XYZ file of C-alpha atoms in Angstrom:
682
model
C -9.611 3.507 -2.693
C -10.984 5.277 0.340
C -8.523 7.900 1.535
C -6.893 7.220 4.925
C -4.022 9.625 5.563
C -1.717 8.721 8.428
C 1.722 9.727 7.171
C 3.477 13.039 7.620
C 3.471 13.920 3.971
C -0.225 13.253 3.667
C 0.266 11.989 0.136
C -0.284 8.584 -1.376
C 2.736 6.985 -2.955
C 2.817 5.511 -6.444
C 4.091 6.365 -9.895
C 2.286 6.065 -13.221
C 1.966 7.374 -16.744
C -0.363 10.172 -17.810
C -3.286 8.877 -19.829
C -2.640 11.337 -22.639
C 0.884 10.130 -23.358
C 1.906 8.565 -26.623
C 3.698 5.850 -24.597
C 6.872 6.644 -26.519
C 5.385 5.471 -29.845
C 4.677 7.275 -33.050
C 1.021 7.250 -34.079
C 1.385 4.562 -36.762
C 3.420 2.360 -34.429
C 0.756 2.610 -31.737
C -1.973 1.794 -34.245
C -0.166 -1.420 -35.151
C 0.032 -2.696 -31.561
C -2.292 -5.551 -30.519
C -5.836 -4.872 -29.379
C -5.794 -3.641 -25.774
C -7.938 -6.503 -24.438
C -8.066 -9.258 -27.060
C -4.315 -9.826 -26.815
C -4.607 -10.782 -23.134
C -7.165 -13.589 -23.489
C -6.457 -17.219 -22.611
C -8.795 -19.078 -24.972
C -8.265 -22.355 -23.087
C -10.268 -20.961 -20.164
C -14.029 -20.448 -20.310
C -15.271 -16.995 -19.263
C -18.092 -18.724 -17.402
C -15.647 -20.724 -15.250
C -12.949 -18.201 -14.287
C -13.296 -14.820 -15.913
C -10.070 -13.379 -14.548
C -7.987 -16.218 -15.977
C -9.924 -16.038 -19.253
C -9.508 -12.289 -19.760
C -5.945 -11.965 -18.433
C -4.471 -15.464 -18.475
C -2.838 -15.224 -21.894
C -0.842 -12.180 -20.858
C 0.048 -13.730 -17.496
C 1.433 -16.871 -19.154
C 3.665 -14.786 -21.426
C 4.850 -12.372 -18.718
C 6.496 -13.926 -15.657
C 7.118 -11.731 -12.611
C 10.581 -10.120 -12.883
C 12.868 -10.889 -9.909
C 12.908 -7.233 -8.778
C 9.110 -7.244 -8.272
C 6.672 -9.223 -6.138
C 3.849 -8.688 -8.630
C 3.650 -7.846 -12.299
C 0.736 -6.359 -14.188
C -0.772 -3.346 -15.834
C 0.231 -0.988 -13.035
C 3.846 -2.042 -13.479
C 3.680 -1.548 -17.236
C 2.421 1.967 -16.685
C 5.055 2.638 -14.039
C 7.864 1.383 -16.254
C 6.967 4.030 -18.807
C 6.770 6.760 -16.222
C 10.095 5.742 -14.696
C 11.696 6.505 -18.046
C 10.013 9.894 -18.316
C 10.865 10.886 -14.734
C 14.431 9.729 -15.292
C 14.635 12.146 -18.194
C 13.221 14.973 -16.059
C 15.841 14.308 -13.365
C 18.714 14.100 -15.827
C 17.604 17.344 -17.455
C 17.361 18.988 -14.030
C 20.933 17.914 -13.219
C 22.212 19.171 -16.579
C 20.299 22.440 -16.490
C 18.847 23.399 -13.067
C 17.281 26.592 -14.345
C 14.571 27.152 -11.709
C 13.900 26.450 -8.038
C 12.041 23.189 -8.662
C 14.733 21.838 -10.987
C 17.449 22.719 -8.459
C 15.736 20.730 -5.698
C 15.116 17.784 -7.994
C 18.750 17.850 -9.116
C 20.079 18.047 -5.536
C 17.894 15.158 -4.356
C 18.823 13.029 -7.368
C 22.564 13.583 -7.018
C 22.616 12.857 -3.267
C 20.574 9.675 -3.695
C 22.455 8.340 -6.718
C 25.940 8.821 -5.241
C 26.241 5.275 -3.907
C 30.008 5.577 -3.347
C 29.494 8.478 -0.947
C 26.520 6.807 0.734
C 28.495 3.603 1.289
C 31.489 5.504 2.621
C 29.267 7.322 5.141
C 27.792 4.071 6.473
C 25.920 4.761 9.703
C 27.318 8.296 9.996
C 24.158 10.191 8.925
C 22.184 8.888 11.903
C 24.977 8.899 14.516
C 23.940 12.269 16.050
C 20.448 10.858 16.631
C 21.802 7.648 18.109
C 23.834 9.768 20.552
C 20.730 11.753 21.509
C 18.951 8.503 22.308
C 21.910 7.237 24.364
C 22.128 10.526 26.284
C 18.524 10.365 27.558
C 18.298 9.693 31.302
C 14.575 8.884 31.396
C 11.845 7.512 29.145
C 10.245 10.955 29.241
C 13.394 12.418 27.700
C 13.339 9.714 25.021
C 9.783 10.678 24.107
C 11.001 14.265 23.840
C 13.876 13.193 21.561
C 11.401 11.420 19.284
C 9.041 14.395 19.224
C 11.847 16.846 18.499
C 13.201 14.658 15.695
C 9.848 13.561 14.292
C 11.178 13.550 10.707
C 13.618 10.749 11.565
C 12.339 8.967 14.693
C 8.728 7.891 14.959
C 6.928 7.756 18.281
C 5.090 4.528 19.184
C 1.932 6.071 17.671
C 0.919 8.252 14.746
C 0.229 11.976 14.975
C -1.261 13.660 11.944
C -3.295 16.684 10.955
C -6.590 16.035 9.225
C -10.147 17.228 8.948
C -12.324 16.651 11.988
C -14.594 13.817 10.857
C -17.581 15.481 12.563
C -16.736 19.042 11.541
C -15.107 18.928 8.122
C -14.494 22.683 8.087
C -11.844 22.325 10.816
C -8.376 20.778 10.749
C -7.591 18.809 13.911
C -4.683 17.116 15.662
C -5.283 13.378 15.495
C -3.618 10.422 17.202
C -3.694 6.865 15.869
C -2.262 3.520 16.907
C 1.141 2.537 15.480
C 4.593 1.680 16.744
C 4.891 -1.844 15.319
C 7.794 -3.070 13.205
C 5.826 -5.878 11.585
C 3.116 -4.919 9.062
C 0.261 -5.066 11.586
C -0.918 -6.637 14.847
C -1.911 -9.963 13.244
C 1.743 -10.765 12.503
C 2.359 -10.995 16.251
C -0.408 -13.534 16.916
C -1.553 -15.451 13.817
C -0.594 -19.121 13.918
C -0.417 -20.026 10.225
C 2.996 -21.344 9.169
C 3.915 -18.429 6.927
C 3.170 -15.718 9.484
C 4.719 -17.709 12.328
C 7.954 -18.076 10.335
C 8.134 -14.316 9.759
C 7.507 -13.668 13.450
C 10.208 -16.154 14.450
C 12.772 -14.527 12.154
C 11.872 -10.954 13.145
C 14.000 -10.700 16.347
C 17.020 -11.891 14.363
C 16.460 -9.114 11.856
C 16.160 -6.507 14.623
C 19.438 -7.761 16.114
C 21.179 -7.618 12.737
C 20.103 -4.023 12.207
C 21.044 -2.962 15.746
C 24.553 -4.301 15.193
C 24.968 -1.628 12.522
C 24.502 0.960 15.283
C 27.583 -0.370 17.113
C 26.172 -3.080 19.366
C 27.996 -6.390 19.607
C 26.065 -9.527 18.663
C 25.181 -10.540 22.231
C 23.920 -7.068 23.165
C 21.993 -6.796 19.915
C 20.319 -10.170 20.455
C 19.235 -9.178 23.970
C 18.026 -5.768 22.761
C 16.055 -7.397 19.932
C 14.183 -9.570 22.414
C 13.314 -6.488 24.469
C 12.043 -4.653 21.392
C 10.021 -7.639 20.184
C 8.408 -8.114 23.602
C 7.537 -4.416 23.805
C 6.003 -4.422 20.327
C 4.044 -7.583 21.133
C 2.639 -5.832 24.188
C 1.576 -2.857 22.060
C 0.111 -5.194 19.444
C -2.178 -6.720 22.086
C -3.882 -3.332 22.451
C -3.946 -2.603 18.705
C -7.224 -2.938 16.839
C -7.616 -5.361 13.958
C -7.821 -4.241 10.345
C -11.595 -4.585 10.111
C -12.120 -2.684 13.396
C -10.170 0.295 12.035
C -12.769 0.753 9.285
C -15.535 1.917 11.645
C -15.261 5.740 11.642
C -17.560 6.233 14.610
C -15.720 3.693 16.767
C -12.385 5.302 15.903
C -13.403 8.852 16.793
C -12.804 10.112 20.331
C -12.530 13.869 20.633
C -11.134 15.191 23.895
C -9.316 18.093 25.485
C -5.551 17.750 25.734
C -5.826 17.420 29.522
C -8.278 14.520 29.036
C -5.640 12.818 26.897
C -3.371 13.234 29.913
C -5.878 11.317 32.032
C -6.163 8.615 29.392
C -2.377 8.220 29.114
C -0.877 10.004 32.103
C 2.754 8.976 31.767
C 3.357 11.254 28.801
C 3.431 15.056 29.012
C 1.128 15.667 26.051
C 1.255 19.466 26.116
C 5.037 19.296 25.896
C 4.881 16.597 23.243
C 2.635 18.730 21.047
C 4.880 21.752 21.529
C 7.978 19.784 20.502
C 6.086 18.674 17.397
C 5.686 22.325 16.497
C 2.044 22.514 17.538
C 2.027 25.621 19.707
C -1.531 26.808 19.111
C -4.929 25.730 17.798
C -4.684 22.422 19.664
C -6.947 22.686 22.709
C -8.559 19.423 21.644
C -7.323 16.295 19.922
C -9.002 13.310 18.275
C -7.840 9.886 19.443
C -8.569 6.888 17.275
C -7.995 4.023 19.712
C -7.922 5.134 23.379
C -7.007 1.695 24.724
C -3.796 1.708 22.669
C -2.640 4.990 24.192
C -3.364 3.695 27.665
C -1.160 0.695 26.850
C 1.653 2.963 25.613
C 1.401 5.067 28.758
C 1.600 1.965 30.946
C 4.647 0.730 29.019
C 6.354 4.113 29.455
C 6.087 3.574 33.201
C 6.831 -0.138 33.443
C 9.387 -0.860 30.719
C 13.055 -0.163 31.582
C 14.854 2.826 30.081
C 17.238 0.551 28.162
C 14.314 -1.227 26.511
C 12.942 2.071 25.275
C 16.383 3.187 24.081
C 16.716 -0.002 22.069
C 13.182 0.459 20.740
C 13.935 3.964 19.454
C 17.314 2.925 18.020
C 15.579 0.129 16.153
C 12.860 2.509 15.032
C 15.457 4.973 13.741
C 17.578 2.565 11.725
C 14.510 0.725 10.468
C 13.053 3.914 8.971
C 16.427 5.187 7.712
C 17.767 1.925 6.246
C 16.883 2.582 2.613
C 18.724 5.926 2.744
C 21.928 4.465 4.200
C 24.704 2.226 2.855
C 24.023 -0.686 0.535
C 24.870 -3.142 3.324
C 22.186 -1.683 5.607
C 19.660 -1.187 2.807
C 20.148 -4.779 1.631
C 19.536 -6.178 5.117
C 16.305 -4.192 5.257
C 15.302 -5.439 1.785
C 15.969 -9.087 2.621
C 13.575 -9.107 5.566
C 10.753 -6.800 4.548
C 10.694 -6.972 0.775
C 12.099 -10.428 0.089
C 10.895 -12.513 3.033
C 7.566 -10.776 3.680
C 6.894 -9.431 0.176
C 8.343 -12.206 -1.977
C 10.481 -9.932 -4.165
C 13.706 -11.754 -5.072
C 15.817 -8.834 -6.234
C 16.015 -5.111 -5.439
C 14.992 -2.629 -8.081
C 17.969 -0.772 -9.561
C 18.979 2.264 -7.530
C 17.599 4.789 -10.011
C 14.088 3.355 -9.696
C 14.303 3.252 -5.904
C 15.404 6.863 -5.928
C 12.465 7.854 -8.121
C 10.101 6.064 -5.701
C 11.599 8.012 -2.792
C 11.553 11.276 -4.702
C 7.846 10.816 -5.328
C 7.227 10.825 -1.578
C 8.808 14.212 -1.027
C 8.683 15.974 -4.395
C 5.897 14.187 -6.231
C 3.841 17.274 -6.978
C 6.953 19.233 -7.915
C 7.754 16.523 -10.458
C 4.137 16.686 -11.564
C 4.461 20.361 -12.452
C 7.255 19.544 -14.878
C 5.546 16.395 -16.044
C 2.239 17.901 -17.126
C 3.979 20.578 -19.168
C 5.064 17.886 -21.587
C 2.660 14.996 -21.175
C -0.903 16.178 -20.773
C -3.704 16.351 -23.312
C -6.711 18.625 -22.671
C -8.942 16.492 -24.925
C -8.384 13.424 -22.778
C -9.018 15.449 -19.599
C -12.378 16.549 -21.001
C -13.287 12.971 -21.959
C -12.903 11.753 -18.402
C -14.611 14.780 -16.869
C -17.603 13.934 -19.055
C -17.349 10.291 -18.047
C -17.603 11.292 -14.378
C -20.918 12.956 -15.131
C -22.153 9.880 -17.039
C -21.352 7.743 -13.997
C -22.959 10.264 -11.626
C -26.134 10.119 -13.698
C -26.090 6.318 -13.613
C -25.949 6.296 -9.815
C -28.680 8.942 -9.629
C -30.963 6.716 -11.688
C -30.119 3.657 -9.599
C -30.851 5.443 -6.323
C -34.194 6.666 -7.665
C -35.186 3.083 -8.546
C -34.104 1.413 -5.289
C -36.938 -0.630 -3.790
C -35.386 -1.067 -0.362
C -34.650 2.571 0.526
C -37.172 5.067 1.864
C -37.872 8.325 0.040
C -36.418 10.461 2.839
C -33.039 8.671 2.725
C -33.126 8.659 -1.083
C -33.395 12.435 -1.194
C -30.380 12.827 1.081
C -28.426 10.305 -0.940
C -29.232 12.146 -4.157
C -28.191 15.434 -2.591
C -24.906 13.977 -1.423
C -24.297 12.558 -4.907
C -24.958 15.944 -6.494
C -22.422 17.577 -4.165
C -19.525 15.180 -4.923
C -16.626 17.244 -6.272
C -14.610 15.794 -9.137
C -10.887 16.478 -9.545
C -9.492 15.155 -12.793
C -5.920 15.131 -14.060
C -3.958 17.608 -11.956
C -4.444 20.408 -9.385
C -5.528 23.884 -10.371
C -3.142 25.221 -7.721
C 0.345 23.853 -7.049
C 2.106 23.626 -3.683
C 5.087 25.908 -3.056
C 8.156 23.796 -2.253
C 10.601 26.710 -2.027
C 11.143 26.237 1.734
C 12.005 22.527 1.433
C 15.717 22.374 2.248
C 16.805 19.837 -0.362
C 20.438 20.647 -1.123
C 23.992 19.290 -1.368
C 23.969 17.005 1.686
C 23.573 13.322 2.488
C 20.721 11.303 1.007
C 19.356 10.711 4.514
C 19.547 14.436 5.320
C 17.580 15.288 2.175
C 14.936 12.713 3.072
C 14.658 14.246 6.545
C 14.399 17.705 4.994
C 11.527 16.488 2.860
C 9.722 15.006 5.858
C 10.290 18.170 7.911
C 8.753 20.291 5.169
C 5.685 18.066 4.951
C 5.321 17.980 8.727
C 5.375 21.783 8.951
C 3.114 22.070 5.913
C 0.481 19.999 7.685
C 0.944 21.634 11.085
C 0.442 25.016 9.435
C -3.068 23.967 8.403
C -4.270 24.250 12.005
C -6.454 27.263 12.604
C -6.901 27.964 8.879
C -9.867 27.288 6.599
C -9.777 23.817 5.047
C -8.288 23.963 1.550
C -10.694 21.826 -0.437
C -8.716 22.401 -3.637
C -5.719 20.426 -2.353
C -4.679 17.123 -3.909
C -3.132 14.283 -1.915
C -1.781 12.511 -4.987
C 0.543 13.707 -7.714
C -0.692 13.875 -11.338
C 1.518 10.961 -12.401
C 0.080 8.587 -9.779
C -1.491 5.333 -10.909
C -4.211 5.465 -8.266
C -7.293 7.443 -7.219
C -9.279 8.084 -4.053
C -12.525 9.209 -2.485
C -12.134 11.608 0.448
C -15.245 11.429 2.654
C -14.404 14.631 4.551
C -14.416 16.618 1.305
C -17.019 14.442 -0.429
C -14.736 14.366 -3.469
C -13.265 11.945 -5.963
C -9.673 12.615 -6.994
C -8.576 11.080 -10.291
C -4.917 11.685 -11.179
C -4.173 11.601 -14.872
C -2.078 8.466 -14.602
C -4.912 6.206 -13.483
C -6.531 6.201 -16.931
C -3.511 4.995 -18.889
C -3.643 1.877 -21.026
C -0.043 0.881 -21.798
C 0.872 1.026 -25.460
C -2.229 2.993 -26.445
C -3.013 6.652 -26.832
C -6.329 7.695 -25.311
C -8.012 8.372 -28.676
C -7.283 4.786 -29.766
C -9.461 3.301 -27.010
C -13.088 2.440 -27.824
C -15.789 3.396 -25.365
C -16.336 -0.201 -24.236
C -12.799 -0.378 -22.858
C -12.890 3.138 -21.440
C -16.227 2.619 -19.670
C -15.010 -0.674 -18.195
C -11.441 0.308 -17.429
C -11.876 3.940 -16.348
C -15.628 4.284 -15.862
C -16.149 1.153 -13.771
C -12.876 0.265 -12.053
C -11.942 3.873 -11.250
C -14.670 6.525 -11.506
C -17.632 4.338 -10.566
C -15.560 2.679 -7.871
C -14.600 5.997 -6.253
C -18.109 7.471 -6.444
C -19.522 4.321 -4.843
C -17.093 4.799 -1.937
C -19.284 7.722 -0.922
C -22.021 5.159 -0.309
C -20.142 2.097 0.936
C -20.268 0.799 4.517
C -17.865 3.530 5.694
C -18.443 6.408 3.260
C -22.223 6.277 3.647
C -21.797 7.464 7.260
C -20.613 10.892 6.057
C -23.079 13.506 4.847
C -22.951 15.774 1.796
C -20.704 18.259 3.616
C -18.208 15.579 4.639
C -19.281 15.239 8.268
C -19.582 11.956 10.153
C -23.294 12.286 10.768
C -26.150 9.843 10.426
C -28.494 10.731 7.573
C -30.174 7.340 7.228
C -33.384 6.108 8.820
C -32.772 3.216 11.193
C -34.797 0.921 8.910
C -32.740 1.831 5.831
C -29.502 1.445 7.747
C -30.501 -2.068 8.785
C -31.459 -2.974 5.229
C -28.101 -1.714 3.968
C -26.202 -3.689 6.608
C -28.184 -6.839 5.856
C -27.297 -6.554 2.164
C -23.667 -5.782 2.957
C -23.541 -8.898 5.152
C -24.217 -10.991 2.045
C -21.042 -9.586 0.504
C -19.028 -10.176 3.684
C -20.038 -13.846 3.598
C -19.266 -14.124 -0.113
C -15.711 -12.813 0.204
C -15.033 -14.640 3.475
C -15.401 -17.803 1.411
C -12.550 -17.067 -1.007
C -9.209 -18.747 -0.244
C -6.272 -16.720 -1.569
C -3.109 -18.617 -0.644
C -2.368 -21.520 1.714
C -5.240 -21.474 4.212
C -5.680 -17.694 4.191
C -9.155 -16.437 3.351
C -10.106 -12.921 2.326
C -11.290 -10.887 5.319
C -14.813 -10.003 4.196
C -15.338 -7.306 6.840
C -11.994 -5.591 6.276
C -12.436 -5.552 2.487
C -16.152 -4.745 2.487
C -15.854 -1.101 1.431
C -13.600 -1.874 -1.516
C -15.737 -4.836 -2.579
C -18.891 -2.700 -2.489
C -17.086 -0.048 -4.536
C -15.937 -2.628 -7.103
C -19.456 -3.962 -7.555
C -20.957 -0.476 -7.661
C -18.405 0.659 -10.209
C -19.184 -2.249 -12.527
C -22.936 -1.601 -12.351
C -22.574 2.148 -12.894
C -20.112 1.758 -15.748
C -22.447 -0.726 -17.418
C -25.489 1.530 -17.078
C -23.543 4.450 -18.558
C -22.041 2.348 -21.356
C -25.480 1.152 -22.502
C -26.238 4.755 -23.513
C -23.261 4.988 -25.894
C -23.415 4.658 -29.672
C -20.976 1.764 -29.578
C -23.273 -0.289 -27.358
C -26.339 0.553 -29.436
C -24.669 -0.336 -32.748
C -23.270 -3.589 -31.390
C -20.374 -3.840 -33.864
C -17.671 -6.305 -32.834
C -13.998 -5.343 -32.579
C -11.235 -7.960 -32.712
C -13.927 -10.645 -32.550
C -15.640 -9.372 -29.391
C -18.975 -7.588 -28.988
C -19.134 -4.188 -27.272
C -20.721 -5.840 -24.213
C -17.931 -8.394 -23.975
C -15.324 -5.672 -24.415
C -16.850 -3.732 -21.519
C -16.273 -6.605 -19.103
C -12.854 -7.256 -20.631
C -12.053 -3.560 -20.128
C -12.845 -3.829 -16.435
C -10.717 -6.967 -16.108
C -7.876 -5.114 -17.842
C -7.720 -2.847 -14.795
C -6.641 -5.852 -12.695
C -4.348 -7.494 -15.255
C -1.412 -9.126 -13.504
C -0.235 -11.729 -11.013
C 1.377 -11.701 -7.574
C 3.771 -13.916 -5.636
C 2.372 -15.995 -2.790
C 4.394 -14.151 -0.148
C 2.952 -10.821 -1.219
C -0.570 -12.252 -1.460
C -0.283 -13.540 2.104
C 0.809 -10.111 3.319
C -2.015 -8.392 1.484
C -4.637 -10.688 2.987
C -3.485 -9.610 6.449
C -2.851 -5.910 5.806
C -4.821 -4.679 2.788
C -8.451 -3.567 2.707
C -8.517 -4.446 -1.007
C -9.169 -7.993 -2.186
C -6.494 -9.522 -4.440
C -6.925 -8.690 -8.141
C -8.416 -12.018 -9.221
C -11.244 -11.668 -6.723
C -11.871 -8.024 -7.656
C -12.953 -9.412 -11.027
C -14.553 -12.797 -10.340
C -16.181 -11.733 -7.065
C -18.273 -8.786 -8.222
C -18.902 -10.184 -11.733
C -20.666 -13.146 -10.139
C -23.106 -10.637 -8.596
C -23.888 -8.769 -11.855
C -26.958 -9.950 -13.788
C -25.742 -8.371 -17.028
C -22.589 -10.498 -16.867
C -24.750 -13.644 -16.784
C -26.696 -12.418 -19.817
C -23.645 -11.444 -21.883
C -21.782 -14.714 -21.284
C -24.652 -17.141 -20.712
C -23.533 -18.173 -17.213
C -25.538 -21.160 -15.931
C -25.832 -23.184 -12.707
C -22.755 -25.355 -12.296
C -20.420 -22.777 -13.883
C -17.536 -21.495 -11.760
C -18.795 -17.908 -12.027
C -22.369 -18.795 -11.050
C -24.027 -17.699 -7.824
C -27.721 -18.354 -7.155
C -29.831 -15.230 -7.464
C -30.642 -15.381 -3.752
C -26.917 -15.109 -2.877
C -26.062 -12.261 -5.228
C -25.273 -8.930 -3.570
C -27.905 -6.244 -4.163
C -26.983 -2.857 -2.725
C -26.753 -0.004 -5.198
């Protein structure tokens, strides 16, 4: 994934198992488990017709989605294992809090697991904030309340601290559109039946939640309409998902007083000061100027009561999961069940671990890697990064559409990509995070406050390029264009039920080399990442002719993915998903080039009835093993820059010549695309 940090913590959420773990099995037990890819095959499906269903369909048929999930696949299998290990860490911390990290983990765990106390408190934890909102006598004061209590009440826009896209050595204050209670602006305007139903039910949900704050049903219904109308107004000035992927179009650097001219009904100097930004903020970077003008206009034109209701809704909406079961369940039923398709809540202990990851993920990681990390596996994947880097180097050198001058800059950028594998060399210091014996909500706020200050404190200091924005146990990875780096947490390489040394190179090069390492490296050269230079600055380094040739080739991929129907009448958004689709295709090509140099490929010995070449493609498909409910698929089409799993396999495979050769794909087959329509970029 391409890194886009907009939250206060600045960390990606997700939990997964370290790749070096024994998965809870003894060596002999693990050796007796089914082959990692052969066991998943559905032999009733031809690989030339639907490769995803062929490679993963057998597993999908045997593994229905549990009611407490909206999807079920390899990521969940990994997470289930890590849940158990993190549960043990928390229980040990409670039993024996022998250091500062263990004490914080124990305090957070106990406050979050004490459901009797949480239910008895009800709305009490947020009552002081509700009173602050009620006491405001102007919209300006309400904005001040939100700024002062930024760890609990969000403003109708995002503020975050990040590297200046055009000067990556400097941390900058950045503003981005936000403020919507539905997943994104399309939910306010799309006319398909599923989205329209969600939009129609949304005001009722707002009213239900506002009643928890003490409003009677009639007042809550009226307030909900005000909130919905205000959000709809803000949504009109919000950019669409695909428009947010253009880094140049979403970069507007200006002095703070210029921001005042852009949106003159907010005292921005005061707002920044209340956020704790008292220096190093002469300039700010605004992503979408028109949105801030719309907010400013609404501050002037919308009544005070409307804004009070908006902030009350905002507060309880963000706090719901940390409050009583009655409130948390209402939140679940709208967002997770209706929109996401998940029938049943996860048990409390898993929800608590998910929340704990947000605030204390790296602290948990410190304890985690002490027990569950293998240096041999770390070295294997560090070497694999270099194999993939070499594969891209060779591809760039052979490109027939790129000029020599752009090639040299591309090769230089490639050589400068930093790899981070496994876990950080330097850990964050969480000693000032005030997690203690207090309410669950208060501990969550304490965690957010710490992260907010941590990020604010970066202003005026040299950029720390050693920092990680994911914990070691995360089942994910990212490319950060401002640092020109790929970050590969240990968890992303895990194959459930198998120790690393039990995996043959074909699987590893497909699963880790293609779907992760090659994917992330290619992000440095996708439609967005290619606009950043070797030092991480948004700066053109392409000739105009080469840029046009790239865009023409990328347009072929946009058209290809626009044609895929996911659920109901919803198509993939080819422009919004372009970067991820390019990275998927690039990863497959790079992994294949690197795999062809291995002894396993050269010897050609079959395992479990499959050739090394077949196992490579099966290994890549393993990375997307799983299935998803229709409700969640519909949400992802509207909000996610990644294509659904099935199309992350079938889509790029149909563009790979080697896939045609290995499986004998012919015209008329479901996986076939004419040579003239196949995507040719890297």
